[in-house]
Amino acid sequence: MGGKAIRANNEPTHYRGQPGIDQPSKATESGGLVEIALPLPIDRGFTYRVSKANRVPPVGARVVVGFGRRRMVGFVVGSVAEPPRGVRLRPVLEVLDAEPVLSDTEWRLALWMARYYVAPIGLALRLFFPPGATYAVGRGEKRRAARRKERLHVLPLGPLPPKEEAERREALGSAPGQLRAWEAARLLDRPIERGDFCRRVGVSEAVLRALAGRGFLAVEPRPIVRDPLLASDAVLPVVAPEGALTGDQQGAVGTVREMLAARSGEAVLLQGVTGSGKTRVYVEAVAAALESGGRAIVLVPEIGLAAPVVSRFRDRFGDRLAVLHSGLSDGERFDAWSRIRAGEVPIVIGARSALFAPVGRADLIVVDEEHEGAYKQDETPRYHARDVAVARAALEGGVALLGSATPSLESRANAGSGKYGHLRLERRIAERPLPAVEIVSLARRRDRGGDPAKDGATQVPEPPEIVAPGLSRPLAEALEETLAAGDQALLLLNRRGFSAFVQCLDCGWVAECPACRISLTVHRDRPRLLCHYCAHDEPLPDACPECRGIRLDTRGLGTQQVERAVKDLLPGARVTRMDVDTTSAKWSHARIYRAMQEREVDVLVGTQMIAKGFDLPGVALVGVVSADTALHLPDFRASERTFQLLVQVAGRAGRGDRPGRVLVQTWLPGQSAIVAAAGHDYEGFYRHEVEQRRGLGYPPATRLANVVVSGPDEESVAGGAGAVDHYLRERRLPGLRIVGPAPCPLERLRGRTRHHLLLKADGAPVLDDALWDLARREETLLASADRLEIDRDPLSLL
Ligand code: ADP
Ligand code: ZN
Ligand code: ZN
């Protein structure tokens, strides 16, 4: 847990297992000593004394204390009867709350997370407060007053007659900044604060003044609403109103209503094929929760990719919705948080951290695309928002509504066992068919597993000609036909960059990251070699550093290369790319999406980003350049991820009036995930994969924890992992199996060597026991430079 470097003057006390910790509202006893949890990666509380002048704060209140040379805001987690001997206790400097600041259930949720994920309580508590305002000190009132003030806003430009538009564009031709600002203002559908506008469009205020001076733009004072996404919606279209609910949708919403009324505290899985109207069910379920004065939290995997979903909610609920996203400044986040806490907005939508918004009690928690990996936090506490949502609903008597076309195996198993409810939407809206999926085998022979007759998938007997990098003849022809018919196409390749790696043809040298033991990816937009893990970059070499040879070859396709191949193949086509490299600027994702929607783009090449949430009626063809990118990873979820990605991306086709077509290029045409995805056969895949996992002892058949030892020195890390292993085996915990220790598949990352042990257990309690035991012994088992990371219910073992 990495807290060893931190030392306090005060004697630490272990808070776990102390009586009183589960009762947040209980006032601490007199004696004036309190135990404080601080927002640090440190697994213990600290004793402070409360001076006579101060009231003794209750458990769950925030206080300001000195820690080392810093002042910090901490949480009262208990009272201390006996002062620790031999230390001079430091005083509590300020008591911020007379009452506990979290609700009883929020407090208990934080405790549950700390225990389950083996994390310091201070880090779990921190999730409940806006970042930057960690344990925010009560400046709320001042800020709220400021919020009512007026500020200058850029007003939307109405439509212009074509002639005038052309003239203005011409007049602005020599001033690119002004042109950009003018075009952005044309896209607005509501006023946007001037500073926000400049920041997002990337122009100075002088540019706005110049435009206003020419009469091309209006800037006026308006009351401020500090939420850039609200403004960014301006560049998003308003969705057409939807018709009445289908019978299936009505049934699903009806069940959620009953659960809400019963305050059951239960979870329900909404399993619905792509385009079956799940989002509409979420919207209606939220409306149902609000009818009786309730609150709702809507979680999406990545807010940046969720613009279509957010606008559906915004259209329906307008200002009753707060959007939490990473684009918010600390101040904006604090504002949103205050408004939610004050009960001004009953709906919160956001990425996983929105789960901790201060709604008091969440009557409904929607988890959209519950199978998505983005719900897992990759630092302590390593929580999974779907699982914490289920825990929160159980604590508060709320409903957790988990939706997906491709549920995680865990959730599907829980629905099967009755732990979760199970709702199904088996048909697309308007009886649209699911798109036909054709497998294009790139393999020379077919004997790589699978029975073509049984697979039911179309297979090409001879491997097709490759007409351009990444494009077989069938895919190239399908692209041409699609564009000739005036339709759009998506091309998926889940690898960004130009080529996967660069290799010397003479000696076999491959360019690797100096900090990570992985190969560097070749990028051509800005010609560089890039590490996709630590972002290290270096120039492309002219010669091999090992043998001085100059025959350097690049291997493995990336999105940049496919984009170029499509442009070469179809010179007239408008081709755009969507991956991490083209969407790093704020709202660029929404801009590309809009360009697709407006049919300004014919072919969109992209990584998994294009597989998610797109609802574009113009897309008639989806091409998967390689279905195999994830399959060879040494990870037990490789097959599940491949299946999910293929089904999701196939689901982007045929959402309009014309039936969609999907072509999947693969070297493994018989692989179970690929065959099942081609048949839109979730249940078949689930049954097969669950059996495989049972055989190998992986979830959902078992409970898993990944214990990673990392440090700068390889020998020390190996020794530490050995010590952990030895210690656990000595304990002989029944029902616990230990796999390893072994180097992690990504053995060296960011300058640290990593070894891991995989703990498999039949049930949760034995894992609790083993993991806490390890956490407490970190200092004795490991060398001081090494770290122990515990990942409970890991999504990836890399
Ligand atoms: P999913 O979330 O399951 O992929 P969506 O909720 O996005 O499905 O619905 C797919 C499409 O069908 C969307 O364009 C949506 O506007 C439309 N739609 C959803 N429900 C209805 C309905 N009851 N009547 C008409 N159109 C609907
Ligand atoms: Zn060489
Ligand atoms: Zn690196």
PDB file of C-alpha atoms and ligand atoms in Angstrom, residues 504-509 544-549 552, ligand 2:
ATOM      1  CA  CYS A 504      16.097  -4.745 -37.566  1.00  0.00           C
ATOM      2  CA  LEU A 505      16.092  -7.247 -40.433  1.00  0.00           C
ATOM      3  CA  ASP A 506      19.744  -8.062 -39.908  1.00  0.00           C
ATOM      4  CA  CYS A 507      20.008  -8.837 -36.197  1.00  0.00           C
ATOM      5  CA  GLY A 508      16.365  -8.989 -35.060  1.00  0.00           C
ATOM      6  CA  TRP A 509      16.641  -6.042 -32.664  1.00  0.00           C
ATOM      7  CA  CYS A 544      19.937  -0.326 -35.822  1.00  0.00           C
ATOM      8  CA  PRO A 545      21.661   0.678 -32.560  1.00  0.00           C
ATOM      9  CA  GLU A 546      22.882  -2.927 -32.140  1.00  0.00           C
ATOM     10  CA  CYS A 547      24.420  -3.795 -35.501  1.00  0.00           C
ATOM     11  CA  ARG A 548      24.349  -0.451 -37.334  1.00  0.00           C
ATOM     12  CA  GLY A 549      22.314  -2.151 -40.060  1.00  0.00           C
ATOM     13  CA  LEU A 552      14.694  -1.509 -40.439  1.00  0.00           C
TER      14      LEU A 552
HETATM   15 ZN    ZN B   2      20.443  -4.886 -36.071  1.00  0.00          ZN
END
